[in-house]
Each structure stands twice: as C-alpha cells, then as structure tokens.
CSV table of C-alpha atoms in Angstrom, one decimal:
chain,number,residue,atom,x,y,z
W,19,UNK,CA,0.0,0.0,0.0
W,20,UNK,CA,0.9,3.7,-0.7
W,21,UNK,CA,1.8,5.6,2.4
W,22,UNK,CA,1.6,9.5,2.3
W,23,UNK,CA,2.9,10.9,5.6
W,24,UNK,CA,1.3,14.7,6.7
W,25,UNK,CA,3.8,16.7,8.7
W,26,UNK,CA,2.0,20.1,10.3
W,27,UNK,CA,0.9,22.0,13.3
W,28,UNK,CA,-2.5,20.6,14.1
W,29,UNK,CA,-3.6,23.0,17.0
W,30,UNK,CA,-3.4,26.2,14.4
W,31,UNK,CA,-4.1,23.9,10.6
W,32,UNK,CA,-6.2,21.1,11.9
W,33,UNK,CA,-9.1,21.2,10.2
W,34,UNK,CA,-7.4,21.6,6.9
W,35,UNK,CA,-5.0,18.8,7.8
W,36,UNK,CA,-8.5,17.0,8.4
W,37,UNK,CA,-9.4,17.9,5.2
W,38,UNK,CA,-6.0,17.1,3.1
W,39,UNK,CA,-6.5,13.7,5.2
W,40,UNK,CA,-9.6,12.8,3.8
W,41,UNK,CA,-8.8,13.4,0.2
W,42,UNK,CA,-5.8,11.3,0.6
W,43,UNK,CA,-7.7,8.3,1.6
W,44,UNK,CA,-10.0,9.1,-1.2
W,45,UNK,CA,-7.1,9.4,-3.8
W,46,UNK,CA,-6.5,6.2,-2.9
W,47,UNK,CA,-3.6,6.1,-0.4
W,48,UNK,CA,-3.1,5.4,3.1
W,49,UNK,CA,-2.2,8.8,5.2
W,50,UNK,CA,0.2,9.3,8.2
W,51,UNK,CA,-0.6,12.2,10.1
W,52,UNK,CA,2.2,13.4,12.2
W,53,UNK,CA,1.3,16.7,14.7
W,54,UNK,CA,3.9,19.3,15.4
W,55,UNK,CA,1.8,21.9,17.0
W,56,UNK,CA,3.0,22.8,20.7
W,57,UNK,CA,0.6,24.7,22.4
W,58,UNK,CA,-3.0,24.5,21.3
W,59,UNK,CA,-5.2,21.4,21.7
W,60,UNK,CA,-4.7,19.3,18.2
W,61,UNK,CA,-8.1,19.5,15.8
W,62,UNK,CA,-7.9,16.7,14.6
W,63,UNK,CA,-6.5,12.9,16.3
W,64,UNK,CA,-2.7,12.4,15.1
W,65,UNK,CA,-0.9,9.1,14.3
W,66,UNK,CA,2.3,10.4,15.7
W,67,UNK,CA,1.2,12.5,18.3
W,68,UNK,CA,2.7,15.9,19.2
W,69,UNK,CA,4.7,14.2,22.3
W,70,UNK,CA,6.4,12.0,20.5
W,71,UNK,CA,7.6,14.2,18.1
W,72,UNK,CA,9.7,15.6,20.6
W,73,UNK,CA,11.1,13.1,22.5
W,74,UNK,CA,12.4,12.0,18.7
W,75,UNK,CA,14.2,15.5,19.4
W,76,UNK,CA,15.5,14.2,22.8
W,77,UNK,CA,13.0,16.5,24.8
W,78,UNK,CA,9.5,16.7,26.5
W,79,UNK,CA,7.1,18.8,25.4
W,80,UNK,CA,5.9,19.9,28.6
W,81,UNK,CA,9.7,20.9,29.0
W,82,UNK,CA,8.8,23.2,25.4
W,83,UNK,CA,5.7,24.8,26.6
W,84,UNK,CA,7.3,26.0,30.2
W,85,UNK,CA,10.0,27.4,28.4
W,86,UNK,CA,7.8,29.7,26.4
W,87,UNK,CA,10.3,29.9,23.8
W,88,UNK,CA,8.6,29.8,20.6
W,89,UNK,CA,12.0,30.0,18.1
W,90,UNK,CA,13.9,27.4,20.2
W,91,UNK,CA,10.2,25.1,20.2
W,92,UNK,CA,9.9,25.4,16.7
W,93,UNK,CA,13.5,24.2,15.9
W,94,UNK,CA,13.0,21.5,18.6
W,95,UNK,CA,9.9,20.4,16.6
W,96,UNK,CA,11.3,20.3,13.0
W,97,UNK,CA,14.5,18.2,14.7
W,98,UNK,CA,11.9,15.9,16.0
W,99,UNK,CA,9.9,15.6,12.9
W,100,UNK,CA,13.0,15.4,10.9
W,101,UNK,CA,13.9,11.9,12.8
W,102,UNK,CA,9.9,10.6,12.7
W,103,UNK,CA,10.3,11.3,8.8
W,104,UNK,CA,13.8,9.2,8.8
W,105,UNK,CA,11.8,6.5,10.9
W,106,UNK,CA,8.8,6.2,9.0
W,107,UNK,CA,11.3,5.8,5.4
W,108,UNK,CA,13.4,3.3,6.9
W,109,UNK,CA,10.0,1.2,7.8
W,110,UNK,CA,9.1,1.6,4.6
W,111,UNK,CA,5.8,3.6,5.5
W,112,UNK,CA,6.6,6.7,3.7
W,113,UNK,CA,6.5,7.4,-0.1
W,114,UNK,CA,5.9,10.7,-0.4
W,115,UNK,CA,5.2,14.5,2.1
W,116,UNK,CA,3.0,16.8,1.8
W,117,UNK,CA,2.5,19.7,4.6
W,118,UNK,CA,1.0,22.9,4.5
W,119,UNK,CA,2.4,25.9,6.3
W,120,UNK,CA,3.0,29.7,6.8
W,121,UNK,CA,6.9,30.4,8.0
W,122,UNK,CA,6.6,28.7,11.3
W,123,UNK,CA,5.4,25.5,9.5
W,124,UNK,CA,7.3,25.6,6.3
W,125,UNK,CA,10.3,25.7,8.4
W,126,UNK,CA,9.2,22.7,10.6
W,127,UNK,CA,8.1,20.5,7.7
W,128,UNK,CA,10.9,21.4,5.2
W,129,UNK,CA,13.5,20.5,7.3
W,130,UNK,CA,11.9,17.2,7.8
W,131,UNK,CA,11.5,16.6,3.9
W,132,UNK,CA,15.3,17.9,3.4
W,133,UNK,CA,16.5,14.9,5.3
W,134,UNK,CA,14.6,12.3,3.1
W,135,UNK,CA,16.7,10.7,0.3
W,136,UNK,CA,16.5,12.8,-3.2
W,137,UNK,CA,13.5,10.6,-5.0
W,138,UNK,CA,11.3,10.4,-2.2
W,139,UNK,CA,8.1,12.6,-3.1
W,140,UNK,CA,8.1,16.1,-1.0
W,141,UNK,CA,5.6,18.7,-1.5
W,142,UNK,CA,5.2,21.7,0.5
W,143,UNK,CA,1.8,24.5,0.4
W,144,UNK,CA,3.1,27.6,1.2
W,145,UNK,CA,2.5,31.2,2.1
W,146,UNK,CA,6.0,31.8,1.4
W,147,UNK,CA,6.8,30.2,-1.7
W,148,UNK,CA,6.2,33.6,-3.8
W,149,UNK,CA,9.1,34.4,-2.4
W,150,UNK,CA,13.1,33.9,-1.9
W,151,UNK,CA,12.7,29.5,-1.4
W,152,UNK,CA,16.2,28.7,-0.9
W,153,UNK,CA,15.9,28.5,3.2
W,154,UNK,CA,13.7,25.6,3.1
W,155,UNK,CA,14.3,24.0,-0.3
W,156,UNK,CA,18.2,23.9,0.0
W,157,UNK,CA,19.9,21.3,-2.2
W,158,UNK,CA,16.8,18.9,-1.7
W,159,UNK,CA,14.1,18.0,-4.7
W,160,UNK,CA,11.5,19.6,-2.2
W,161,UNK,CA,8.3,20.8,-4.3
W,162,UNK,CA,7.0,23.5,-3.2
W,163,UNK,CA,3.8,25.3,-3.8
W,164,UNK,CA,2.2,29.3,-3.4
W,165,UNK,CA,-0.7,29.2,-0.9
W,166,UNK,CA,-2.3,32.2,-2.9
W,167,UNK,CA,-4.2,32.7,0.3
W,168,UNK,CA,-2.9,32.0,3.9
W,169,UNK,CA,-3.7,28.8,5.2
W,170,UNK,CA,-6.9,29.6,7.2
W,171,UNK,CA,-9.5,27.7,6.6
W,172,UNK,CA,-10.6,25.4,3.4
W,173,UNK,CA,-12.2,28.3,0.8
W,174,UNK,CA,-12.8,28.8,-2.7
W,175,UNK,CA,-9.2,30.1,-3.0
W,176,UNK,CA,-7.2,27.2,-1.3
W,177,UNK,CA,-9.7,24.2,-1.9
W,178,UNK,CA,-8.3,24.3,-5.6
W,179,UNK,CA,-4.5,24.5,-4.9
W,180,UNK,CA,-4.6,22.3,-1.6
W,181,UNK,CA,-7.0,19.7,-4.2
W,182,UNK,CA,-4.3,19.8,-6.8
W,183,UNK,CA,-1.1,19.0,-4.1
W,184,UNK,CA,-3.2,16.4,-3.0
W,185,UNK,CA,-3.1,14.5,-6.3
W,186,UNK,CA,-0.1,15.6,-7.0
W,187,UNK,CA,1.5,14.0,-3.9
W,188,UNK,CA,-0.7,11.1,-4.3
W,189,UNK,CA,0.4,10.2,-7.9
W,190,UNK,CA,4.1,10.7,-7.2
W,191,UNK,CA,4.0,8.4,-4.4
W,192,UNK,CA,2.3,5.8,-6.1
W,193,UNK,CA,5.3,6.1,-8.5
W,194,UNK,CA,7.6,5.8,-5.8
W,195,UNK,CA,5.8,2.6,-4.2
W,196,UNK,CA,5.9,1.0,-7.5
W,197,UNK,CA,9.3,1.8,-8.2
W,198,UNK,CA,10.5,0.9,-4.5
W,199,UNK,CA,8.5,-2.6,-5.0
W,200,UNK,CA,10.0,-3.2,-8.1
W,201,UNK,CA,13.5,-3.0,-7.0
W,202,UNK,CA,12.8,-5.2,-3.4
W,203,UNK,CA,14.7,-2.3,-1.6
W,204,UNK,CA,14.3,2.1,-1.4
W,205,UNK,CA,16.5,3.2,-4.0
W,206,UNK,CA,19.9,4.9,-3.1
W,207,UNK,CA,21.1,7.4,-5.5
W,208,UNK,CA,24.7,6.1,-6.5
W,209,UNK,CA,23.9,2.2,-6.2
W,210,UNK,CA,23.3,1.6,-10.2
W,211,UNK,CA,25.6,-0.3,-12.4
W,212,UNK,CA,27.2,2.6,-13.6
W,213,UNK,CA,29.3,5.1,-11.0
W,214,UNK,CA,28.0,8.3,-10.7
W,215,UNK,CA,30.6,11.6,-11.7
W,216,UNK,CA,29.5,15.2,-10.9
W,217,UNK,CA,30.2,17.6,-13.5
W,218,UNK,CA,29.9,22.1,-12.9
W,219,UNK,CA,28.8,23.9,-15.9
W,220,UNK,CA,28.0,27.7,-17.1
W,221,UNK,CA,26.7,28.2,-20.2
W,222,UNK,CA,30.1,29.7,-20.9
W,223,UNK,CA,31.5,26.6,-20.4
W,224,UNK,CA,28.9,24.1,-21.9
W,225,UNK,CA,31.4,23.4,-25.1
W,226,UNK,CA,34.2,21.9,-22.7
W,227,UNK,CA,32.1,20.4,-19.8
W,228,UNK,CA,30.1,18.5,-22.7
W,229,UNK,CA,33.0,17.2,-24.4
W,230,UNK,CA,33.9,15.8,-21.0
W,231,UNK,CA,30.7,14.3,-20.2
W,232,UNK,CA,30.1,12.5,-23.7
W,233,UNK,CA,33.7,10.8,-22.7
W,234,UNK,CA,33.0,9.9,-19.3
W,235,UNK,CA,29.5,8.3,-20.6
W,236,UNK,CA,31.6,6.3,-23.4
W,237,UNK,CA,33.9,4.8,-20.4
W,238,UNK,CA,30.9,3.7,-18.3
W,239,UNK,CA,29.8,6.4,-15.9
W,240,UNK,CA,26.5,8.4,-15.3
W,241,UNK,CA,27.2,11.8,-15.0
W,242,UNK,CA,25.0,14.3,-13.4
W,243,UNK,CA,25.7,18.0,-14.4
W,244,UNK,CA,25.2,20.8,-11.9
W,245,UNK,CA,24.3,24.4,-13.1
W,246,UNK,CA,27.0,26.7,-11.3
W,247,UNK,CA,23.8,29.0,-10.0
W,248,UNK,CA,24.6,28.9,-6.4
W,249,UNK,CA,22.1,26.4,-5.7
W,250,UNK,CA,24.0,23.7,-8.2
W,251,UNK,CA,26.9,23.9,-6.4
W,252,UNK,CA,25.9,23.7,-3.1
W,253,UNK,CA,24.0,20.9,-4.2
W,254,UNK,CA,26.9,19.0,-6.0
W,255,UNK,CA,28.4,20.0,-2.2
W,256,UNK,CA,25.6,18.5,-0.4
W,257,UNK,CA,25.9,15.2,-2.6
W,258,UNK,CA,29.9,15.1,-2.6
W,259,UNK,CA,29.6,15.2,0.9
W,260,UNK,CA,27.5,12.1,1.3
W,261,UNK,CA,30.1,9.7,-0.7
W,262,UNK,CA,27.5,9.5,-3.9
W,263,UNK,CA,30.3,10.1,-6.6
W,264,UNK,CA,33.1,8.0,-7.6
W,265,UNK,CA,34.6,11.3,-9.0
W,266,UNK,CA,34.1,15.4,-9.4
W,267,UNK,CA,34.9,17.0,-12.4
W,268,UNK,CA,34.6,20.7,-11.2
W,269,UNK,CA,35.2,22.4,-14.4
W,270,UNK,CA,33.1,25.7,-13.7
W,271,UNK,CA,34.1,27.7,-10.5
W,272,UNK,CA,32.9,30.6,-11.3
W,273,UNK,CA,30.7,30.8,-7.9
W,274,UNK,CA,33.8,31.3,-6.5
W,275,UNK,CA,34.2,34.8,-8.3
W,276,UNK,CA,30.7,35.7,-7.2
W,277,UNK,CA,31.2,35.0,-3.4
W,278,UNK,CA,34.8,36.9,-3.5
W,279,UNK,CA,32.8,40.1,-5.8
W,280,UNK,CA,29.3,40.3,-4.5
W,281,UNK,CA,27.9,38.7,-7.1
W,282,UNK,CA,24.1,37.0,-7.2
W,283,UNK,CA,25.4,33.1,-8.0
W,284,UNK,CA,27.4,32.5,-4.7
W,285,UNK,CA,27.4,29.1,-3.5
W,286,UNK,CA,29.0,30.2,-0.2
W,287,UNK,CA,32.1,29.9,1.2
W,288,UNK,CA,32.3,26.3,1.3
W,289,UNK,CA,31.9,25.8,-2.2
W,290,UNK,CA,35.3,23.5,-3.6
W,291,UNK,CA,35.4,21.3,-0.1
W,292,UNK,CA,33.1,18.3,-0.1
W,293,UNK,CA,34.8,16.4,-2.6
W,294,UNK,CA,38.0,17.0,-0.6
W,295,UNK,CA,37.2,16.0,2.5
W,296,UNK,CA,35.5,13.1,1.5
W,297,UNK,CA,38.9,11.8,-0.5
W,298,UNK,CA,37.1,11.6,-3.7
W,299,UNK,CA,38.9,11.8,-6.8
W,300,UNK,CA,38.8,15.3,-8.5
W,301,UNK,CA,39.9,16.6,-11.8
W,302,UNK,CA,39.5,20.8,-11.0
W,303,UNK,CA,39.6,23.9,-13.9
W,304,UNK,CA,39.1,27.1,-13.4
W,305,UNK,CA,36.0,27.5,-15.8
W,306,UNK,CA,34.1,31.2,-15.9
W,307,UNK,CA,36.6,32.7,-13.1
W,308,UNK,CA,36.8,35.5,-15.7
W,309,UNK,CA,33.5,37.2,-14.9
W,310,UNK,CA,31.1,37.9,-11.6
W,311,UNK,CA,27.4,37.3,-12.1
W,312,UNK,CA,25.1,40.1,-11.5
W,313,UNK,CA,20.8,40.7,-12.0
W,314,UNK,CA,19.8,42.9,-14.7
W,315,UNK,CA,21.6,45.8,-16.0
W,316,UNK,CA,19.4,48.1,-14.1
W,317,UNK,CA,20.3,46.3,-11.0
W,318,UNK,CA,23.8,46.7,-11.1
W,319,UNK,CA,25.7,48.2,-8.4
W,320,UNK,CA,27.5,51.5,-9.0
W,321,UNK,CA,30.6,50.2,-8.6
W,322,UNK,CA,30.5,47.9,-11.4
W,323,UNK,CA,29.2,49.9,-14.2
W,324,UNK,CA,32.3,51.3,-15.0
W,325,UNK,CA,34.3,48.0,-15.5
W,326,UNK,CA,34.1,46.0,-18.5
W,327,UNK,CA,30.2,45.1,-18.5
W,328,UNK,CA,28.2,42.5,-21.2
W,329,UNK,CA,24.6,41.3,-21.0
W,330,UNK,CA,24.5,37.7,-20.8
W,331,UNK,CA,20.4,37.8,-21.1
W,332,UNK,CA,17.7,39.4,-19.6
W,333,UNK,CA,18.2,38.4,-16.1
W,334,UNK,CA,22.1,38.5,-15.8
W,335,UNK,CA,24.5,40.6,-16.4
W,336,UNK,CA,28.2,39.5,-15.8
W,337,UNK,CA,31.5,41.7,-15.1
W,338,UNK,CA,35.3,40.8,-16.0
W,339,UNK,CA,36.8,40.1,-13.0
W,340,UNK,CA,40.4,42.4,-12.1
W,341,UNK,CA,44.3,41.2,-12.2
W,342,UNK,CA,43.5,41.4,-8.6
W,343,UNK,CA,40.9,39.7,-8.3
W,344,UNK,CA,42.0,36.5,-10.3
W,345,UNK,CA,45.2,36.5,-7.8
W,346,UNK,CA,43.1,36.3,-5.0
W,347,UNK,CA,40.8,33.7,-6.9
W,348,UNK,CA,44.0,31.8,-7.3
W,349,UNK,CA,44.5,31.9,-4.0
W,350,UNK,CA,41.4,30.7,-2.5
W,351,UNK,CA,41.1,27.8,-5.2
W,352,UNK,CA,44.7,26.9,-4.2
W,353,UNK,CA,43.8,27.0,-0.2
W,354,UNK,CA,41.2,24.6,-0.5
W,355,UNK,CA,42.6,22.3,-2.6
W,356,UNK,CA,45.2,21.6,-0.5
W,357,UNK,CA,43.0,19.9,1.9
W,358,UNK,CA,42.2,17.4,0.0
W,359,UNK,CA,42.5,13.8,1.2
W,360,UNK,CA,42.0,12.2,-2.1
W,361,UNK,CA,43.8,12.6,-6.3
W,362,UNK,CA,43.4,16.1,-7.0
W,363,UNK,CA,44.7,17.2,-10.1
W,364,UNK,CA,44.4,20.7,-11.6
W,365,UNK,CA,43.6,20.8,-15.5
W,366,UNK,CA,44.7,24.6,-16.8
W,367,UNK,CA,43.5,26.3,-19.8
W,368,UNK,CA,46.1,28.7,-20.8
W,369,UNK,CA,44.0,30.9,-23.6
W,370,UNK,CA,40.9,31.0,-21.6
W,371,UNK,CA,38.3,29.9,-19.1
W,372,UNK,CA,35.0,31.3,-20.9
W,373,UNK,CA,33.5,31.8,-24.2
W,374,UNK,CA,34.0,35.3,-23.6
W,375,UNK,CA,37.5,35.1,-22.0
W,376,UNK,CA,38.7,33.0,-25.6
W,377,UNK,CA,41.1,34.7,-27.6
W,378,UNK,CA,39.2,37.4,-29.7
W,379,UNK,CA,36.4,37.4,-26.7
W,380,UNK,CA,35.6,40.5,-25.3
W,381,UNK,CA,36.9,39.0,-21.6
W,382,UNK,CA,40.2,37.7,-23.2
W,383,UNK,CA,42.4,38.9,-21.2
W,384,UNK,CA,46.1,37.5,-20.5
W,385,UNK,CA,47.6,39.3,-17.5
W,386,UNK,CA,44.7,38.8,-15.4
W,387,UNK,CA,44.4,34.8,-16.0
W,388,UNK,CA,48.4,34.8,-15.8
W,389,UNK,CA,47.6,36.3,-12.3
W,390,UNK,CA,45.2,33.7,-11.1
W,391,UNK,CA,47.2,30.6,-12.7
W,392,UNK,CA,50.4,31.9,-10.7
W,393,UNK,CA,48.8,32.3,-7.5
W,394,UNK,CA,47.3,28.8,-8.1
W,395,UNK,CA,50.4,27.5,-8.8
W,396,UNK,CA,51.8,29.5,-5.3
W,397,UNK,CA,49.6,28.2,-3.2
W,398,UNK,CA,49.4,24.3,-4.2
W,399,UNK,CA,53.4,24.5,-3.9
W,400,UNK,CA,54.8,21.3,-2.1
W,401,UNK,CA,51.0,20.0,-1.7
W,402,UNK,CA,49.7,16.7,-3.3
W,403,UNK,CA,47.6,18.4,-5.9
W,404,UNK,CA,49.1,18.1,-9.3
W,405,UNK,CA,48.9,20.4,-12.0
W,406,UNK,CA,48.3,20.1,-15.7
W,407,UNK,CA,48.8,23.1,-18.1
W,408,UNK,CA,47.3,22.8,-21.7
W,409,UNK,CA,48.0,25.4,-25.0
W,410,UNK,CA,43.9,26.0,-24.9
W,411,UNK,CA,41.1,27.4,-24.0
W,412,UNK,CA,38.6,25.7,-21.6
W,413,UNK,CA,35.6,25.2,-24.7
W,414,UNK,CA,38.1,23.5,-26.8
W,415,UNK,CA,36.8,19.4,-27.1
W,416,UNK,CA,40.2,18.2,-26.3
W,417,UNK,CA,40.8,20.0,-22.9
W,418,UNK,CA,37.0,18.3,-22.1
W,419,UNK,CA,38.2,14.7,-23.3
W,420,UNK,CA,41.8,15.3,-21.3
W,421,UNK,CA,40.5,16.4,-18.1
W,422,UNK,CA,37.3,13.3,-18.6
W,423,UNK,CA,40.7,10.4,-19.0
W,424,UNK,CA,42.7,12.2,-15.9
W,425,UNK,CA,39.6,11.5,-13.9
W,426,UNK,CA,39.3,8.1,-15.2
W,427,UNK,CA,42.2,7.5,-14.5
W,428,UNK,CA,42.2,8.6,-10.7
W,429,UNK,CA,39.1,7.1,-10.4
W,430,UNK,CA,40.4,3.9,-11.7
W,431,UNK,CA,43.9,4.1,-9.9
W,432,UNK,CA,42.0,4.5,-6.1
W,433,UNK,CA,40.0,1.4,-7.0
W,434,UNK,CA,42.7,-0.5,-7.3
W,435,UNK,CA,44.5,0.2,-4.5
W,436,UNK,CA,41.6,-0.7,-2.5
C-alpha cells in the first residue's frame, strides 16, 4: 500500500489537515498524520502525536511549553519531525510529504522533507513560496507550492490549490511505491551499475564540460551536471559530501568569483570542499573565473558599471573580473585544494576559461588569467595536488576529453588500490 505521511501544526491547521486527510484516503492512499503543534489542543487525532515528536528531538514537550520559547520550540519540533520522517522511510511507510504551512510550519516541515533521500516525493503549500525558497528547499528535490491565500481555513481560494497537491503528492507516491517494489529495496542514489561523476557547468563553459561528459559516458559512468547558480553547487556539495560520486569534475568555478565580488550566483564559502574532504577523486579547472554574475543591468551596483560590463540575457548581467581579483581567486582555489584527502589534479586552460575570455572574446584577457594561474600554482606549492597546463582554451573538445581520462584515471587508480 501507498503511504503518504502529513507533517503540520494541528492546533493552528487542523481542520485543513482534516481535510488534506480525507482526500488522501479518497485518492487512494493510506495517510500518516504526524502533529507538530505545541501549544494548542490538536483539531484533529494524530498518528504520531505531538509528544512524540519531541522526544524524537531528545526533549518533553511539557519541557517546550514552560520554556515559552517559541524560536527554540519550533527548531526542537522540526528536529523531532525530521527523525519521525527518517523512521517512518526506513520502515518503509513513507512514499511521499505533503504539509502545509506559513513560515513557522514551512520551516518545521521542510527541514523534515530535506532529510529524506532525493527521490522520495516532498511537497510543500506555502504562504512563502512567492518568495526567496532557498531556506527551506536547499539542495533537496522539495516541491513547493504558493498558498495564494494564507492557510486559514478550506475556501474557494485554497480548496483548488490544496485539491491539486493532493493529487499531485498522491500520484508521485504511487510512482515511488511502485518503483521501491520493483526493485525489493528504497532506491539509493549512487547504487546503479554505472558510478556516478558530478560535473559544474555555465553556459560559458557548456562546449568543454560537454566534451567531457560525452567521454565519461563512453567509459561507463553516469554523469550528473550541476548548473553553477549557487544552488547547483551547493547541491553537488551537499551530494559530494554524502560519498554519492566516484569522482568530481569541477570544471566551472565561477561561484567562486561571485562570493569573493558580491555577485548574485554564490554558492558560499564552502563551495570546492566536499569532494576534498571526503577523499574523492577530483579533476578541477578554473571554468568562468573571468567574470562575476550580477541581476539585470538596471540592478547593477554603481561600482561595477564602470568595468568592462556585457549582458548575458535578460536576467544576468556579468562583469570581467580584475588582475587582482584573479590572484586572489588563485588563492582561494589553491587554499582549499590543498586539503584534499584524495587525487586532486588541476587541469589549466592557458587561452581562456570562458567563451567570452577565448582569444578574440571580449573578456580575453592574459595578465589577469596569468595572475590567477600563478597564484594557483603558489599556493598548491609542495601539496599533493598536481597540476596540468594545456595550450587551450577551456571550450576546446580536447581539454574536455583530457580532463574526462585524468579522472578516469584517478578514479580507476583508487580502486585498485583498494
């Protein structure tokens, strides 16, 4: 049977949790309902009752409620829920979220569905999702969907859109169950017959990172691609971190540039770790360091209209980074990489890192990647990390099919020395 688990405050959403219930057993699935309300009397019975929900945080809710600490109750509920969600997967009696919520319980229930493997159905109603989602969607597959109205009540408003997540949820977990019953055993992202490879691309980079892919795909490997957006490479983080790859091929940095300039496509400051520290085998370039990523023209700050400025489309605009910034770049690529516990190997285009930095592009610009590829070279003196210079530039095919056989290689070389 299909299991659909409800996560939500039932003192303050009961009666639409009620409701959400009902269709769920009419959709033809067999509902969970976990509370995690605190104060108010619950609306509706619960399967996992409030109570327990916070003893799976190591706590007592009476302990909560004297407190009268609302911001430390509501992270104490969301780690509770988080480990009933875990629970419930590993008994098999969850194939798929769904929870409604303003802020208090999107932030409960999200952090709950963050923790499930990526596959598992998630779908979140919220009052917030009009707006900046990254808090509670993260590097997770989380769906999540605009409210329109507040959640107060079932009306002509939310009936529709809380009607449509209903069978949305419902279908996707169906999918799931089948899936999950067709293999005997939850899937695990990495377990297929062919290892999995993380690639970073820009659009400025797609020539290079593709060449690379098509070759890893010839000698056996599934490669997933991450958009360098901010989001993509704190997923490919996220994922690195857990041991999913055999191998990164971190060809686009150019997050990097945008957390040392201000730029809009920051992936923080821990972007270029994971991979690292987990002693996975990585072939690194230094793909789009030549430019910061900013919104629309109009939305540039002041002090970067006077440097060298192009429209990439509509929504971003991108700026050439300085001779001073690519040293420091250099730098900071250098200074994590020499952390690494596993191969690391450095692949360097010497005639650019961009479609626009190319020879002939209007970003093409010698001194300042000679300054980033000698303070790489600098910093990653007397460390493990090897590094690989090649009379290119980053979209040629050959530097993609070179830096796809290093990896190989690597990849090949750990294995047998296991």
């Amino acid at each position: 049977m299909t299991n659909v688990v409800l996560v939500g405050t039932l003192d303050t959403k009961g009666v639409e949790y009620g409701w959400l219930r009902e269709r769920l057993s009419r959709a033809g699935v067999e509902v969970v309902l976990v509370d995690t309300g605190i104060m108010g009397k619950p609306k509706v019975p619960a399967d996992v009752p409030r109570e327990a929900v916070a003893r799976a945080a190591g706590t007592e809710l009476s302990e909560l409620r004297a407190a009268a600490d609302r911001g430390a109750a509501v992270t104490t509920m969301a780690k509770g829920a988080e480990a009933t969600l875990l629970r419930l997967h590993a008994e098999g009696r969850l194939h798929g979220v769904l929870a409604i919520g303003g802020s208090g319980g999107t932030s409960i229930a999200s952090r709950a569905m963050r923790a499930l493997p990526l596959g598992v159905p998630k779908v979140m109603v919220s009052s917030m999702a009009s707006g900046d989602v990254a808090p509670y969607v993260g590097s997770s597959d989380l769906t999540m969907m605009y409210s329109v109205v507040d959640i107060a009540g079932i009306n002509s408003i939310s009936a529709p859109v809380l009607a449509n997540a209903v069978e949305a949820v419902a279908g996707m977990a169906k999918g799931w169950a089948r899936a999950a019953q067709d293999r005997g055993r939850p899937a695990r992202l990495g377990s297929g017959p062919r290892p999995l490879v993380a690639a970073s691309m820009a659009g400025v980079t797609t020539i290079g990172v593709d060449a690379a892919r098509e070759r890893l795909t010839e000698l056996g490997y599934e490669v997933l691609v991450f958009h360098v957006s901010g989001s993509g490479g704190r997923t490919l983080e996220t994922l690195a971190g857990q041991g999913v790859f055999a191998g990164v091929l971190d060809l686009t940095l150019s997050e990097l540039a945008d957390d040392l300039c201000g730029g809009i496509l920051t992936a923080g400051p821990d972007r270029l770790t994971a991979a690292g520290r987990a002693g996975i085998p990585q072939v690194v370039s230094l793909g789009a360091l030549d430019m910061v990523k900013f919104g629309p023209l109009e939305s540039l700050p002041e002090r970067a209209r006077y440097r060298r400025v192009r429209v990439h489309n509509p929504s971003i605009t991108v700026i050439r980074t300085t001779e001073s910034e690519c040293a420091e770049l250099g730098r900071r690529v250098a200074a994590k990489l020499r952390g690494s516990t596993g191969p690391t190997e450095v692949c360097v285009p010497l005639r650019g890192l961009s479609t626009l930095g190319a020879p002939g592009g209007p970003y093409h610009d010698p001194g300042a990647d000679r300054a980033l590829f000698s303070a790489l070279r600098e910093g990653l003196r007397g460390s493990a990390a090897r590094i690989h210079d090649y009379d290119t530039h980053i979209n040629d095919p050959s530097f993609g099919r070179a830096a796809a056989d290093r990896l190989h290689a690597m990849i090949g070389a750990l294995a047998a020395a296991a």
